[in-house]
Tab-separated table of C-alpha atoms and ligand atoms in Angstrom:
chain	number	residue	atom	x	y	z
S	1	UNK	CA	-12.806	32.953	-89.688
S	2	UNK	CA	-14.672	34.782	-86.926
S	3	UNK	CA	-17.322	32.116	-87.108
S	4	UNK	CA	-14.634	29.510	-86.807
S	5	UNK	CA	-13.256	31.164	-83.644
S	6	UNK	CA	-16.736	31.479	-82.228
S	7	UNK	CA	-17.234	27.804	-82.766
S	8	UNK	CA	-13.933	27.000	-81.171
S	9	UNK	CA	-14.746	29.149	-78.229
S	10	UNK	CA	-18.067	27.405	-77.877
S	11	UNK	CA	-16.370	24.034	-78.023
S	12	UNK	CA	-13.794	25.241	-75.538
S	13	UNK	CA	-16.254	26.422	-72.856
S	14	UNK	CA	-19.104	23.999	-73.284
S	15	UNK	CA	-17.483	20.947	-71.711
S	16	UNK	CA	-16.686	22.947	-68.561
S	17	UNK	CA	-20.270	24.113	-68.172
S	18	UNK	CA	-21.567	20.635	-68.881
S	19	UNK	CA	-19.153	19.175	-66.370
S	20	UNK	CA	-20.434	21.599	-63.694
S	21	UNK	CA	-24.053	20.903	-64.477
S	22	UNK	CA	-23.592	17.155	-64.497
S	23	UNK	CA	-21.554	17.319	-61.266
S	24	UNK	CA	-24.510	19.093	-59.642
S	25	UNK	CA	-26.978	16.601	-61.054
S	26	UNK	CA	-24.779	13.750	-59.892
S	27	UNK	CA	-24.514	15.327	-56.412
S	28	UNK	CA	-28.279	15.846	-56.237
S	29	UNK	CA	-28.939	12.227	-57.088
S	30	UNK	CA	-26.375	10.886	-54.663
S	31	UNK	CA	-27.644	13.221	-51.942
S	32	UNK	CA	-31.108	11.745	-52.390
S	33	UNK	CA	-29.599	8.271	-52.014
S	34	UNK	CA	-27.478	9.441	-49.064
S	35	UNK	CA	-30.612	10.223	-47.075
S	36	UNK	CA	-31.892	6.684	-47.565
S	37	UNK	CA	-28.500	5.146	-46.853
S	38	UNK	CA	-28.066	7.033	-43.586
S	39	UNK	CA	-24.986	8.881	-44.781
S	40	UNK	CA	-26.005	12.156	-43.132
S	41	UNK	CA	-24.665	12.792	-39.661
S	42	UNK	CA	-24.982	15.579	-37.126
S	43	UNK	CA	-22.116	17.166	-35.285
S	44	UNK	CA	-22.666	19.545	-32.392
S	45	UNK	CA	-20.772	22.689	-31.461
S	46	UNK	CA	-21.005	23.873	-27.861
S	47	UNK	CA	-22.077	27.460	-27.236
S	48	UNK	CA	-20.269	28.810	-24.195
S	49	UNK	CA	-21.275	31.329	-21.562
S	50	UNK	CA	-18.323	33.739	-21.723
S	51	UNK	CA	-18.589	34.771	-18.080
S	52	UNK	CA	-18.730	31.303	-16.519
S	53	UNK	CA	-17.305	29.123	-19.325
S	54	UNK	CA	-20.251	26.795	-18.895
S	55	UNK	CA	-21.944	25.165	-21.866
S	56	UNK	CA	-25.103	27.147	-22.591
S	57	UNK	CA	-26.291	25.062	-25.522
S	58	UNK	CA	-25.183	23.281	-28.667
S	59	UNK	CA	-25.697	23.923	-32.381
S	60	UNK	CA	-26.482	20.985	-34.654
S	61	UNK	CA	-24.537	21.051	-37.940
S	62	UNK	CA	-25.121	18.526	-40.694
S	63	UNK	CA	-22.377	16.483	-42.382
S	64	UNK	CA	-22.497	14.117	-45.319
S	65	UNK	CA	-20.289	11.114	-44.689
S	66	UNK	CA	-19.703	10.008	-48.250
S	67	UNK	CA	-18.369	6.426	-48.514
S	68	UNK	CA	-15.793	7.427	-51.180
S	69	UNK	CA	-15.365	11.183	-50.797
S	70	UNK	CA	-15.257	11.313	-46.993
S	71	UNK	CA	-16.859	14.131	-45.022
S	72	UNK	CA	-18.672	16.673	-47.189
S	73	UNK	CA	-19.437	20.048	-45.547
S	74	UNK	CA	-22.840	21.762	-45.821
S	75	UNK	CA	-21.398	24.538	-48.006
S	76	UNK	CA	-21.067	21.894	-50.742
S	77	UNK	CA	-24.585	20.475	-50.562
S	78	UNK	CA	-27.075	22.682	-48.688
S	79	UNK	CA	-27.700	25.060	-51.611
S	80	UNK	CA	-28.112	22.060	-53.888
S	81	UNK	CA	-30.581	20.545	-51.456
S	82	UNK	CA	-32.365	23.884	-51.336
S	83	UNK	CA	-32.712	24.092	-55.149
S	84	UNK	CA	-33.826	20.498	-55.555
S	85	UNK	CA	-36.279	20.541	-52.657
S	86	UNK	CA	-34.311	17.833	-50.841
S	87	UNK	CA	-33.826	20.300	-48.007
S	88	UNK	CA	-37.319	19.436	-46.788
S	89	UNK	CA	-36.646	15.763	-45.990
S	90	UNK	CA	-33.098	16.677	-44.892
S	91	UNK	CA	-34.448	19.364	-42.578
S	92	UNK	CA	-36.899	16.919	-41.060
S	93	UNK	CA	-34.157	14.371	-40.591
S	94	UNK	CA	-31.933	16.983	-38.906
S	95	UNK	CA	-34.684	17.903	-36.473
S	96	UNK	CA	-35.542	14.297	-35.582
S	97	UNK	CA	-31.894	13.363	-35.168
S	98	UNK	CA	-31.135	16.446	-33.050
S	99	UNK	CA	-34.169	15.680	-30.878
S	100	UNK	CA	-33.088	12.049	-30.469
S	101	UNK	CA	-29.621	13.124	-29.288
S	102	UNK	CA	-30.979	15.699	-26.862
S	103	UNK	CA	-33.186	13.051	-25.331
S	104	UNK	CA	-30.164	10.762	-24.939
S	105	UNK	CA	-28.103	13.461	-23.217
S	106	UNK	CA	-31.001	14.429	-20.982
S	107	UNK	CA	-31.541	10.810	-19.989
S	108	UNK	CA	-27.837	10.551	-19.188
S	109	UNK	CA	-28.162	13.713	-17.082
S	110	UNK	CA	-25.440	15.533	-19.003
S	111	UNK	CA	-27.365	18.216	-20.844
S	112	UNK	CA	-29.891	20.816	-19.787
S	113	UNK	CA	-29.253	23.423	-22.457
S	114	UNK	CA	-30.838	24.078	-25.800
S	115	UNK	CA	-30.039	22.572	-29.143
S	116	UNK	CA	-30.019	25.056	-31.994
S	117	UNK	CA	-31.094	23.894	-35.443
S	118	UNK	CA	-30.488	25.877	-38.639
S	119	UNK	CA	-33.500	26.424	-40.843
S	120	UNK	CA	-33.191	26.935	-44.593
S	121	UNK	CA	-35.036	29.561	-46.672
S	122	UNK	CA	-37.216	26.924	-48.298
S	123	UNK	CA	-38.231	25.402	-44.971
S	124	UNK	CA	-39.002	28.848	-43.674
S	125	UNK	CA	-41.279	29.629	-46.637
S	126	UNK	CA	-43.739	26.854	-45.772
S	127	UNK	CA	-46.862	28.244	-44.221
S	128	UNK	CA	-47.325	25.110	-42.088
S	129	UNK	CA	-43.764	25.367	-40.734
S	130	UNK	CA	-44.704	26.059	-37.126
S	131	UNK	CA	-47.325	23.325	-36.825
S	132	UNK	CA	-45.058	20.771	-38.522
S	133	UNK	CA	-42.094	21.610	-36.337
S	134	UNK	CA	-44.146	21.486	-33.167
S	135	UNK	CA	-45.689	18.147	-34.173
S	136	UNK	CA	-42.222	16.706	-34.798
S	137	UNK	CA	-40.965	17.913	-31.446
S	138	UNK	CA	-43.901	16.349	-29.740
S	139	UNK	CA	-43.286	13.077	-31.584
S	140	UNK	CA	-39.649	13.163	-30.501
S	141	UNK	CA	-40.652	13.705	-26.883
S	142	UNK	CA	-39.057	17.120	-26.585
S	143	UNK	CA	-40.420	20.311	-25.151
S	144	UNK	CA	-40.364	23.395	-27.415
S	145	UNK	CA	-38.081	25.021	-24.856
S	146	UNK	CA	-35.417	22.375	-25.622
S	147	UNK	CA	-35.020	23.878	-29.034
S	148	UNK	CA	-33.804	26.973	-30.757
S	149	UNK	CA	-34.160	27.748	-34.461
S	150	UNK	CA	-31.618	29.793	-36.357
S	151	UNK	CA	-32.869	31.913	-39.231
S	152	UNK	CA	-31.026	34.530	-41.275
S	153	UNK	CA	-31.886	38.149	-41.965
S	154	UNK	CA	-32.512	37.261	-45.611
S	155	UNK	CA	-35.063	34.635	-44.622
S	156	UNK	CA	-37.085	36.912	-42.397
S	157	UNK	CA	-36.824	39.952	-44.660
S	158	UNK	CA	-38.073	38.049	-47.709
S	159	UNK	CA	-41.626	38.402	-46.352
S	160	UNK	CA	-41.342	40.264	-43.060
S	161	UNK	CA	-45.079	40.261	-42.359
S	162	UNK	CA	-45.333	36.513	-42.785
S	163	UNK	CA	-42.110	35.941	-40.844
S	164	UNK	CA	-43.577	37.790	-37.865
S	165	UNK	CA	-46.587	35.457	-37.935
S	166	UNK	CA	-44.545	32.221	-38.220
S	167	UNK	CA	-41.998	33.286	-35.613
S	168	UNK	CA	-44.713	34.403	-33.230
S	169	UNK	CA	-46.414	31.018	-33.524
S	170	UNK	CA	-43.147	29.233	-32.702
S	171	UNK	CA	-42.229	31.570	-29.882
S	172	UNK	CA	-45.664	31.359	-28.298
S	173	UNK	CA	-45.218	27.585	-28.269
S	174	UNK	CA	-41.968	28.091	-26.339
S	175	UNK	CA	-39.265	27.747	-29.011
S	176	UNK	CA	-36.377	30.238	-29.068
S	177	UNK	CA	-35.326	31.998	-32.242
S	178	UNK	CA	-31.947	33.433	-33.120
S	179	UNK	CA	-30.764	35.433	-36.096
S	180	UNK	CA	-27.728	33.714	-37.588
S	181	UNK	CA	-24.859	35.436	-39.415
S	182	UNK	CA	-26.163	38.740	-38.075
S	183	UNK	CA	-24.721	41.747	-39.872
S	184	UNK	CA	-24.070	40.030	-43.207
S	185	UNK	CA	-27.603	40.394	-44.529
S	186	UNK	CA	-29.970	43.243	-44.880
S	187	UNK	CA	-32.363	43.769	-42.034
S	188	UNK	CA	-34.382	46.694	-40.949
S	189	UNK	CA	-34.116	47.814	-37.356
S	190	UNK	CA	-37.847	48.488	-37.347
S	191	UNK	CA	-38.556	44.848	-38.126
S	192	UNK	CA	-35.905	43.614	-35.758
S	193	UNK	CA	-37.920	45.271	-33.027
S	194	UNK	CA	-41.060	43.469	-34.194
S	195	UNK	CA	-39.613	39.999	-34.733
S	196	UNK	CA	-40.001	37.930	-31.573
S	197	UNK	CA	-36.359	36.807	-31.607
S	198	UNK	CA	-34.286	35.897	-28.548
S	199	UNK	CA	-30.745	36.330	-29.751
S	200	UNK	CA	-28.423	37.678	-32.410
S	201	UNK	CA	-25.450	35.634	-33.584
S	202	UNK	CA	-22.648	37.944	-34.681
S	203	UNK	CA	-21.221	36.603	-37.921
S	204	UNK	CA	-17.692	35.304	-37.704
S	205	UNK	CA	-16.492	37.738	-40.377
S	206	UNK	CA	-16.762	40.481	-37.704
S	207	UNK	CA	-15.093	38.355	-35.036
S	208	UNK	CA	-12.199	37.457	-37.321
S	209	UNK	CA	-10.263	40.694	-36.976
S	210	UNK	CA	-10.715	41.076	-33.208
S	211	UNK	CA	-9.168	42.568	-31.223
S	212	UNK	CA	-6.730	44.277	-33.623
S	213	UNK	CA	-9.096	45.520	-36.339
S	214	UNK	CA	-10.699	48.843	-35.486
S	215	UNK	CA	-13.754	48.315	-37.708
S	216	UNK	CA	-14.425	44.865	-36.290
S	217	UNK	CA	-14.158	46.300	-32.782
S	218	UNK	CA	-16.697	49.017	-33.633
S	219	UNK	CA	-19.078	46.637	-35.373
S	220	UNK	CA	-19.096	43.997	-32.641
S	221	UNK	CA	-19.545	46.712	-29.997
S	222	UNK	CA	-22.459	48.110	-31.964
S	223	UNK	CA	-24.182	44.733	-32.351
S	224	UNK	CA	-23.752	43.925	-28.656
S	225	UNK	CA	-25.204	47.341	-27.740
S	226	UNK	CA	-28.080	46.874	-30.179
S	227	UNK	CA	-28.882	43.422	-28.801
S	228	UNK	CA	-28.814	44.716	-25.218
S	229	UNK	CA	-31.001	47.680	-25.941
S	230	UNK	CA	-33.561	45.373	-27.556
S	231	UNK	CA	-33.326	42.941	-24.635
S	232	UNK	CA	-31.778	40.172	-26.751
S	233	UNK	CA	-28.950	37.751	-26.022
S	234	UNK	CA	-25.869	37.946	-28.163
S	235	UNK	CA	-23.638	35.123	-29.373
S	236	UNK	CA	-20.314	35.591	-31.172
S	237	UNK	CA	-19.540	33.029	-33.864
S	238	UNK	CA	-16.136	31.790	-34.984
S	239	UNK	CA	-14.075	32.601	-31.882
S	240	UNK	CA	-10.668	31.080	-32.608
S	241	UNK	CA	-8.373	32.551	-29.975
S	242	UNK	CA	-8.225	33.983	-26.465
S	243	UNK	CA	-7.773	37.587	-27.671
S	244	UNK	CA	-11.155	37.471	-29.384
S	245	UNK	CA	-12.859	35.863	-26.384
S	246	UNK	CA	-11.345	38.442	-23.994
S	247	UNK	CA	-12.446	41.382	-26.120
S	248	UNK	CA	-15.968	39.983	-26.509
S	249	UNK	CA	-16.257	39.420	-22.769
S	250	UNK	CA	-15.078	42.987	-22.132
S	251	UNK	CA	-17.742	44.494	-24.371
S	252	UNK	CA	-20.468	42.488	-22.671
S	253	UNK	CA	-21.048	39.726	-25.217
S	254	UNK	CA	-22.616	36.884	-23.230
S	255	UNK	CA	-22.108	33.805	-25.373
S	256	UNK	CA	-19.586	32.507	-27.880
S	257	UNK	CA	-18.956	29.593	-30.183
S	258	UNK	CA	-15.786	28.709	-32.025
S	259	UNK	CA	-12.790	26.481	-32.392
S	260	UNK	CA	-11.126	28.189	-29.407
S	261	UNK	CA	-13.711	26.503	-27.158
S	262	UNK	CA	-14.565	23.479	-29.262
S	263	UNK	CA	-14.922	22.380	-32.853
S	264	UNK	CA	-18.223	20.783	-33.798
S	265	UNK	CA	-18.104	17.321	-32.180
S	266	UNK	CA	-19.667	13.987	-33.015
S	267	UNK	CA	-22.244	12.858	-30.432
S	268	UNK	CA	-19.815	10.634	-28.490
S	269	UNK	CA	-17.185	13.379	-28.255
S	270	UNK	CA	-19.835	15.919	-27.273
S	271	UNK	CA	-20.978	13.552	-24.520
S	272	UNK	CA	-17.455	13.587	-23.115
S	273	UNK	CA	-17.201	17.378	-23.474
S	274	UNK	CA	-20.515	17.844	-21.654
S	275	UNK	CA	-19.560	15.501	-18.834
S	276	UNK	CA	-16.425	17.541	-18.257
S	277	UNK	CA	-17.996	20.967	-18.626
S	278	UNK	CA	-20.708	22.354	-16.417
S	279	UNK	CA	-24.023	22.870	-18.121
S	280	UNK	CA	-26.513	25.634	-17.637
S	281	UNK	CA	-29.620	27.074	-19.211
S	282	UNK	CA	-28.958	29.288	-22.214
S	283	UNK	CA	-31.551	31.923	-21.423
S	284	UNK	CA	-32.299	31.847	-17.733
N	1	C2E	P1	-23.709	28.560	-39.467
N	1	C2E	O1	-25.040	28.141	-38.982
N	1	C2E	O2	-23.362	29.997	-39.359
N	1	C2E	O3	-22.666	27.638	-38.671
N	1	C2E	C1	-21.392	28.054	-38.263
N	1	C2E	C2	-20.311	27.505	-39.153
N	1	C2E	O4	-19.048	27.968	-38.704
N	1	C2E	C3	-20.208	25.967	-39.131
N	1	C2E	O5	-19.784	25.552	-40.432
N	1	C2E	C4	-19.082	25.732	-38.120
N	1	C2E	O6	-18.426	24.488	-38.283
N	1	C2E	C5	-18.176	26.881	-38.444
N	1	C2E	N1	-17.305	27.278	-37.329
N	1	C2E	C6	-17.562	27.151	-36.007
N	1	C2E	N2	-16.557	27.666	-35.266
N	1	C2E	C7	-15.652	28.126	-36.147
N	1	C2E	C8	-14.379	28.781	-35.991
N	1	C2E	O7	-13.870	29.040	-34.897
N	1	C2E	N3	-13.739	29.138	-37.135
N	1	C2E	C9	-14.247	28.872	-38.378
N	1	C2E	N4	-13.537	29.250	-39.442
N	1	C2E	N5	-15.428	28.258	-38.551
N	1	C2E	C10	-16.128	27.895	-37.447
N	1	C2E	P2	-20.461	24.302	-41.170
N	1	C2E	O8	-20.768	23.228	-40.188
N	1	C2E	O9	-19.602	23.991	-42.344
N	1	C2E	O10	-21.843	24.898	-41.651
N	1	C2E	C11	-21.905	25.947	-42.581
N	1	C2E	C12	-23.307	26.473	-42.729
N	1	C2E	O11	-24.161	25.471	-43.294
N	1	C2E	C13	-23.962	26.842	-41.404
N	1	C2E	O12	-23.528	28.126	-41.015
N	1	C2E	C14	-25.419	26.793	-41.775
N	1	C2E	O13	-25.814	27.986	-42.408
N	1	C2E	C15	-25.457	25.658	-42.785
N	1	C2E	N6	-25.941	24.423	-42.125
N	1	C2E	C16	-25.273	23.553	-41.353
N	1	C2E	N7	-26.082	22.554	-40.913
N	1	C2E	C17	-27.318	22.817	-41.422
N	1	C2E	C18	-28.596	22.170	-41.327
N	1	C2E	O14	-28.788	21.150	-40.646
N	1	C2E	N8	-29.633	22.743	-42.016
N	1	C2E	C19	-29.462	23.886	-42.752
N	1	C2E	N9	-30.532	24.378	-43.394
N	1	C2E	N10	-28.285	24.522	-42.854
N	1	C2E	C20	-27.224	24.005	-42.193
N	2	MG	MG1	-26.131	28.526	-37.404
N	3	MG	MG1	-25.977	30.242	-41.295
N	4	MG	MG1	-23.560	31.709	-38.618
């Protein structure tokens, strides 16, 4: 009888697990095809200078425009791409495409800021990362100073010694580095001092509760103070209303991104946004 139940249970759960596994396999295969079929797109979210409300830069964010399923967000396919190794060709595509757009906006005289590109753990693990990235930039006709890479605490703390070497190579070439989702990972202050990073991006989970939440107020204040004392810029992510922007400005946070200023925009819409906004250098 117990055996019978066990069997039933097995029969009950197995299809679910199989369905999940085959959904992932199906997604991985169609993602591979999506790359070839040009179904990936980039959208760009402006990063604003909180004091002047000028556009300081933009962040490139990938989208999968699926012919049947519509827009698929990175949360649904980046980890899959990471596991399957597809993140490497996707990452290269993202960089080329971002570079192509920046060149367009520069030629049109509407953009002088930096474009930030997110790197994935797998990309960051490659020992030839810096030379490959710099070669691609060169190919795309961009200067290293046109670009910023976003890495997470987890990525740099996986092998801190190696991260210092890779980041130093990039930074010496003129690329800026920021730490994304800052505060959600584990990072050591000692290493933070040694990493040649330019800015910290305060994760939106700390911005969420501003200005009402006491803990969020303390945490954002602390990160802004930490960034300043290390001579780094600080960007708040996920700013959705004026109350958050006002508080961040008051505590000396320089830059902010979020729906309050602009959602991520397709290249045409960003062009319009840039024409209307004034543009400045992110890190003068
Ligand atoms: P992230 O780099 O921290 O990007 C910020 C995310 O917050 C974006 O989600 C953006 O659309 C969203 N966001 C911006 N403002 C607001 C706001 O006011 N409120 C809320 N609720 N959300 C806001 P998205 O585009 O879905 O990207 C999610 C994550 O996927 C990114 O987090 C990044 O880690 C990853 N990702 C995106 N594009 C790429 C890429 O090209 N390569 C790699 N490796 N990862 C990427
Ligand atoms: Mg990012
Ligand atoms: Mg991130
Ligand atoms: Mg983030």
